[in-house]
Structures are given as C-alpha cells and as structure tokens.
Amino acid sequence: MGVELHYTVAAQTDAGTVRKINQDSLTVKVAGTAYGEAAIAIICDGMGGLEQGEVASATVAKTFEQWFLKDFPPLLESGITAARLERIWGHMINRCNERMYAYSKKQNTTMGTTLTMLLLTGGCYYIAHVGDCRVYKMREDIWQMTTDQTYVAREVALGHMTTEQAKNDMRRNVLLQCIGTGKPITPDFMNGYVMPGESYLLCSDGFRNELSEKELYEQCHNGLFSLSWCVANRMENSHIMNQQLKQLIELDKQRKEKDNISVILIKAMSK
C-alpha cells in the first residue's frame, strides 16, 4: 500500500449575508481501518422553495455518510476498485434522484441538490461529482479537479464564451443536471493517488465565487502547512485549519457573496 497516510480535517458552513436558511449540507469523517485511515468528505448544495433545498441536500449527504459508516468497511475488506465504486455510487445517486423526484411530485413542490464527494483510502482518492461544487488539490500549486456541470462551463469548454464572460453571465448558476429532477444522472467519476503533504479542498460555489484560486492556495495550503507537521498535533492543526476557513468565509462575505458558503479542508500526512 506504500506510505501510510493520516488525515487532518476541518469544515465550515455559513448561511451567508442574505439567506436566512442554509441549504448546504456537508459532512467529513475519518475512520481507522485494518488497512489504514480512510476519510470521506461530502458537500451538497440544495435548491428548492422554503426548506426543500435543505431537506434535499441533507438527505443525500446523510445517505452517503451512512454508506461510509456501514457499507464501506465490508467493501474495503472484499477489495475496492474504481469500477466497483463507480457502479455503487452511480446506483445510489440515481436511487436518491428517483426517490426525491417522487417525493416532490407527491408534495407538489420542487427540490434538488448537487453532490460532490471525495473518498481517501489505501493511498488513493475517489471522487463522485454532480453539479457545481468543486474539489481542488493543492501541492506545489492548486488544481481544480472537478468540472462544473453548468451551462456557462460547457460554453467555455466549447469555446463559445470566455471565462470572464462566464463569470458575469446571468446563466452562470444554471445546472446541466442535479439530483431530484427525475432524469437519469450521469455523475463524473475520477480517481488517482494521494501523496503526503497534499491538501484537498471541497467547496460550494458560494465559497469560491469571490475568492481567487491564489487566495485559496496561499491561505489553505502554502501559508499553513509543511511536511514537518506531525500526526501527533492533529487536534491543534485542525483548530488552525478551521480558523483559517472561518477567516476566508468572512472575507467572502465582506465581498458581498449572497449564497450559502460551505468548505471542507483535508490534509494528508505521513507519520
């Protein structure tokens, strides 16, 4: 399995400056296993009238949290592969989609949620992604790992729009797919290797709209961490990480971000 990795985590969420209800849901868990530590991070950005978006995001986040706590251990024992996870997660996502759509029709309402999830285990990362939350990886630089499933992101990829035009376009929040519409969902899946010293940042669009990638990198990785940080100080490290996330959220709000704001930060360390 190579170098044994340990994970230090931090997570923050805020309703923002305008909305009274926070429709984001997030969870992050670290568990010890016979095969080393494993971590899961989940962010869901809900949408819908009244409290429906909050219900949608919380339902999906809880579904995958319970999967990690109950179904992941036996799966780990029998052997994890990217193909198995893609099949399992894809089925779960579409099952959530069907149930949520049926509930919406029964209640005569609309509701939906995005889902961006990161699993770290056995020296590898696995990502499932629906919507426009993001996963960033930080080492000597910062990389956006996920692709926004939005109208403007597709237009930029096709060369029909510049990044600057997309940022100011009225359709920038139009999603190509989300959980709850009833239409079959095609999640993005990706996987790769985790190296000691890397940081992973998951965030809703409310967190990164008014913050640059350079600011995220400097505050969440380069300015805080070095490979000399040891596992024994994880509680102290987590406290520092949480404080840094709170500061970034306050900066985001000062810049007049109107959306809910959610972020998870994970640091991978070796002994």
Coordinates of C-alpha atoms in Angstrom, one line a residue:
M1 CA 0.0 0.0 0.0
G2 CA 3.1 2.3 0.3
V3 CA 3.3 5.1 2.8
E4 CA 0.6 5.0 5.5
L5 CA -1.4 8.3 5.4
H6 CA -3.2 10.1 8.1
Y7 CA -5.9 12.8 7.5
T8 CA -6.5 16.1 9.4
V9 CA -9.8 17.7 8.6
A10 CA -11.7 21.0 9.0
A11 CA -15.2 22.0 7.9
Q12 CA -17.2 25.2 8.0
T13 CA -20.6 26.3 6.6
D14 CA -22.4 29.7 6.8
A15 CA -25.8 30.9 5.6
G16 CA -24.1 34.0 4.1
T17 CA -25.2 37.6 4.1
V18 CA -28.7 37.4 2.6
R19 CA -30.4 34.0 3.0
K20 CA -32.0 33.0 6.4
I21 CA -31.8 29.3 5.6
N22 CA -28.6 27.4 4.8
Q23 CA -29.5 24.9 2.1
D24 CA -25.9 23.5 2.0
S25 CA -25.1 20.2 3.8
L26 CA -21.7 18.8 4.5
T27 CA -20.0 16.0 6.4
V28 CA -16.5 14.9 6.8
K29 CA -15.4 11.7 8.6
V30 CA -12.1 10.0 9.3
A31 CA -12.1 6.3 10.3
G32 CA -9.3 3.9 11.3
T33 CA -9.4 0.6 9.4
A34 CA -7.2 -2.5 9.3
Y35 CA -5.9 -1.1 6.0
G36 CA -5.0 2.4 7.4
E37 CA -7.0 5.5 7.8
A38 CA -9.9 6.4 5.5
A39 CA -11.7 9.7 5.1
I40 CA -14.8 10.9 3.3
A41 CA -15.9 14.4 2.6
I42 CA -19.3 15.4 1.2
I43 CA -20.8 18.7 0.1
C44 CA -24.4 19.1 -1.2
D45 CA -25.8 22.4 -2.3
G46 CA -29.6 22.2 -2.1
M47 CA -32.2 24.1 -4.1
G48 CA -35.9 24.5 -3.8
G49 CA -38.6 26.6 -2.1
L50 CA -38.8 27.1 1.7
E51 CA -36.9 24.3 3.4
Q52 CA -37.0 21.9 0.4
G53 CA -33.4 22.6 -0.6
E54 CA -32.2 22.0 2.9
V55 CA -34.1 18.7 3.0
A56 CA -32.7 17.6 -0.4
S57 CA -29.1 18.3 0.5
A58 CA -29.3 16.8 4.0
T59 CA -30.9 13.6 2.7
V60 CA -28.2 13.0 0.1
A61 CA -25.3 13.9 2.4
K62 CA -26.8 11.6 5.1
T63 CA -27.2 8.7 2.6
F64 CA -23.5 8.7 1.7
E65 CA -22.4 9.3 5.3
Q66 CA -24.3 6.2 6.3
W67 CA -22.8 4.3 3.4
F68 CA -19.3 5.1 4.7
L69 CA -20.1 4.1 8.2
K70 CA -22.0 0.8 7.4
D71 CA -21.2 -0.4 3.8
F72 CA -17.7 0.9 3.3
P73 CA -16.0 -1.5 5.8
P74 CA -17.1 -4.7 4.2
L75 CA -16.4 -3.3 0.8
L76 CA -12.9 -2.4 1.9
E77 CA -12.5 -6.0 3.2
S78 CA -13.5 -7.5 -0.1
G79 CA -11.4 -5.1 -2.2
I80 CA -12.1 -1.6 -3.5
T81 CA -11.7 -0.8 -7.2
A82 CA -12.6 2.4 -9.0
A83 CA -15.1 0.4 -11.2
R84 CA -16.9 -1.0 -8.2
L85 CA -17.2 2.4 -6.5
E86 CA -18.5 4.0 -9.7
R87 CA -21.1 1.3 -10.1
I88 CA -22.2 1.5 -6.4
W89 CA -22.2 5.3 -6.2
G90 CA -23.9 5.7 -9.5
H91 CA -26.7 3.4 -8.4
M92 CA -27.1 5.3 -5.1
I93 CA -27.1 8.7 -6.8
N94 CA -29.8 7.7 -9.2
R95 CA -31.8 6.0 -6.5
C96 CA -31.7 9.3 -4.5
N97 CA -32.8 11.1 -7.6
E98 CA -35.8 8.9 -8.2
R99 CA -37.0 9.0 -4.6
M100 CA -36.6 12.8 -4.4
Y101 CA -38.5 13.3 -7.6
A102 CA -41.3 11.0 -6.4
Y103 CA -41.5 12.9 -3.1
S104 CA -41.5 16.3 -4.9
K105 CA -44.4 15.2 -7.1
K106 CA -46.4 13.9 -4.1
Q107 CA -45.8 17.1 -2.2
N108 CA -46.5 19.3 -5.3
T109 CA -43.1 21.0 -4.9
T110 CA -39.7 21.1 -6.5
M111 CA -36.4 20.3 -4.8
G112 CA -32.9 19.2 -5.8
T113 CA -29.3 19.1 -4.8
T114 CA -25.8 18.9 -6.1
L115 CA -23.3 16.3 -4.7
T116 CA -19.6 16.4 -4.6
M117 CA -17.9 13.6 -2.7
L118 CA -14.2 12.7 -2.0
L119 CA -13.1 9.3 -0.6
L120 CA -9.5 8.9 0.6
T121 CA -8.4 5.3 1.3
G122 CA -5.5 3.0 0.6
G123 CA -3.3 5.8 -0.8
C124 CA -5.9 6.7 -3.4
Y125 CA -8.6 9.3 -3.9
Y126 CA -12.1 8.7 -5.5
I127 CA -14.4 11.5 -6.5
A128 CA -18.1 11.5 -7.5
H129 CA -19.5 14.8 -8.8
V130 CA -22.9 16.1 -9.8
G131 CA -23.4 19.9 -10.1
D132 CA -21.1 22.9 -9.5
C133 CA -19.4 22.3 -6.1
R134 CA -15.7 21.8 -6.6
V135 CA -12.8 19.7 -5.4
Y136 CA -9.3 21.3 -5.5
K137 CA -6.0 19.6 -4.9
M138 CA -3.1 21.6 -3.5
R139 CA 0.6 20.6 -3.5
E140 CA 3.2 22.9 -5.2
D141 CA 0.2 24.5 -6.9
I142 CA -3.6 24.4 -6.9
W143 CA -5.7 22.3 -9.4
Q144 CA -9.4 22.3 -9.9
M145 CA -10.1 18.5 -10.1
T146 CA -13.9 18.6 -10.9
T147 CA -15.6 20.3 -13.9
D148 CA -18.6 22.5 -13.1
Q149 CA -21.7 20.9 -14.7
T150 CA -23.2 24.3 -15.6
Y151 CA -24.3 25.9 -18.8
V152 CA -21.6 28.5 -18.8
A153 CA -18.8 26.0 -18.1
R154 CA -20.0 24.0 -21.1
E155 CA -20.0 27.1 -23.2
V156 CA -16.4 27.9 -22.1
A157 CA -15.3 24.4 -22.9
L158 CA -16.8 24.7 -26.4
G159 CA -15.1 28.0 -27.0
H160 CA -18.3 29.9 -27.2
M161 CA -17.6 32.0 -24.1
T162 CA -14.6 33.3 -22.3
T163 CA -14.0 32.6 -18.6
E164 CA -14.6 36.3 -17.8
Q165 CA -17.8 36.3 -19.8
A166 CA -19.0 33.2 -17.9
K167 CA -18.3 34.8 -14.6
N168 CA -20.7 37.7 -15.4
D169 CA -23.3 35.8 -17.4
M170 CA -26.8 35.7 -16.0
R171 CA -26.9 32.0 -16.6
R172 CA -23.9 31.1 -14.6
N173 CA -25.9 29.2 -12.0
V174 CA -27.9 27.1 -14.5
L175 CA -27.0 23.5 -13.8
L176 CA -26.9 20.8 -16.5
Q177 CA -28.0 18.2 -14.0
C178 CA -28.8 17.8 -10.4
I179 CA -30.2 15.2 -8.1
G180 CA -34.0 15.4 -7.8
T181 CA -35.1 16.2 -11.4
G182 CA -36.1 12.5 -12.1
K183 CA -34.0 12.5 -15.2
P184 CA -31.2 9.9 -15.2
I185 CA -28.0 11.3 -13.6
T186 CA -24.6 10.8 -15.2
P187 CA -22.1 11.6 -12.4
D188 CA -18.5 12.5 -13.1
F189 CA -16.1 10.0 -11.5
M190 CA -12.3 10.2 -11.1
N191 CA -9.6 8.6 -9.1
G192 CA -5.9 8.8 -8.5
Y193 CA -3.1 8.6 -6.0
V194 CA -2.7 10.7 -2.8
M195 CA 0.8 11.9 -1.8
P196 CA 1.9 13.0 1.7
G197 CA 1.7 16.8 2.1
E198 CA -1.2 17.3 -0.3
S199 CA -4.4 19.2 0.7
Y200 CA -7.8 18.7 -0.7
L201 CA -10.4 21.4 -0.6
L202 CA -14.2 20.9 -1.3
C203 CA -16.4 23.9 -1.5
S204 CA -19.8 25.2 -2.7
D205 CA -19.9 27.9 -5.3
G206 CA -20.7 30.4 -2.6
F207 CA -17.2 29.9 -1.1
R208 CA -15.2 30.3 -4.3
N209 CA -17.2 32.9 -6.3
E210 CA -15.5 35.9 -4.6
L211 CA -12.1 34.2 -3.7
S212 CA -9.3 33.6 -6.1
E213 CA -7.5 30.3 -6.5
K214 CA -4.3 32.1 -5.4
E215 CA -6.0 33.1 -2.1
L216 CA -7.3 29.6 -1.6
Y217 CA -3.8 28.1 -2.1
E218 CA -2.0 30.7 0.0
Q219 CA -4.4 30.5 2.9
C220 CA -5.4 26.8 2.9
H221 CA -2.1 25.2 2.0
N222 CA 1.1 27.2 1.3
G223 CA 0.8 29.5 4.2
L224 CA -0.2 26.9 6.8
F225 CA 1.4 23.6 6.1
S226 CA 4.8 21.9 5.6
L227 CA 5.6 18.2 5.5
S228 CA 7.1 18.6 9.0
W229 CA 3.6 18.9 10.5
C230 CA 3.3 15.7 12.5
V231 CA 0.3 13.4 13.2
A232 CA 0.5 13.9 17.0
N233 CA -0.5 17.6 16.5
R234 CA -3.7 16.8 14.5
M235 CA -6.1 18.4 17.0
E236 CA -4.1 21.6 17.1
N237 CA -3.7 21.5 13.3
S238 CA -7.4 21.0 12.8
H239 CA -8.1 24.1 15.0
I240 CA -5.8 26.2 12.9
M241 CA -7.4 24.9 9.7
N242 CA -10.8 25.8 11.0
Q243 CA -9.8 29.2 12.0
Q244 CA -8.4 29.8 8.5
L245 CA -11.6 28.7 6.8
K246 CA -13.6 31.0 9.1
Q247 CA -11.4 33.9 8.0
L248 CA -11.9 33.1 4.4
I249 CA -15.6 32.9 4.8
E250 CA -15.6 36.3 6.5
L251 CA -13.6 37.7 3.6
D252 CA -16.1 36.1 1.2
K253 CA -19.0 37.8 3.0
Q254 CA -17.2 41.2 3.0
R255 CA -17.0 40.9 -0.8
K256 CA -20.8 40.6 -0.8
E257 CA -21.3 36.9 -1.5
K258 CA -25.0 36.3 -1.3
D259 CA -25.1 32.5 -1.5
N260 CA -24.7 29.9 1.3
I261 CA -21.0 29.2 1.9
S262 CA -19.5 25.8 2.7
V263 CA -16.0 24.3 2.7
I264 CA -14.1 21.2 3.8
L265 CA -10.3 21.1 4.0
I266 CA -8.3 17.8 4.3
K267 CA -4.6 17.5 4.8
A268 CA -2.8 14.1 4.0
M269 CA 0.2 13.4 6.2
S270 CA 2.6 10.6 6.8
K271 CA 4.0 9.6 10.2

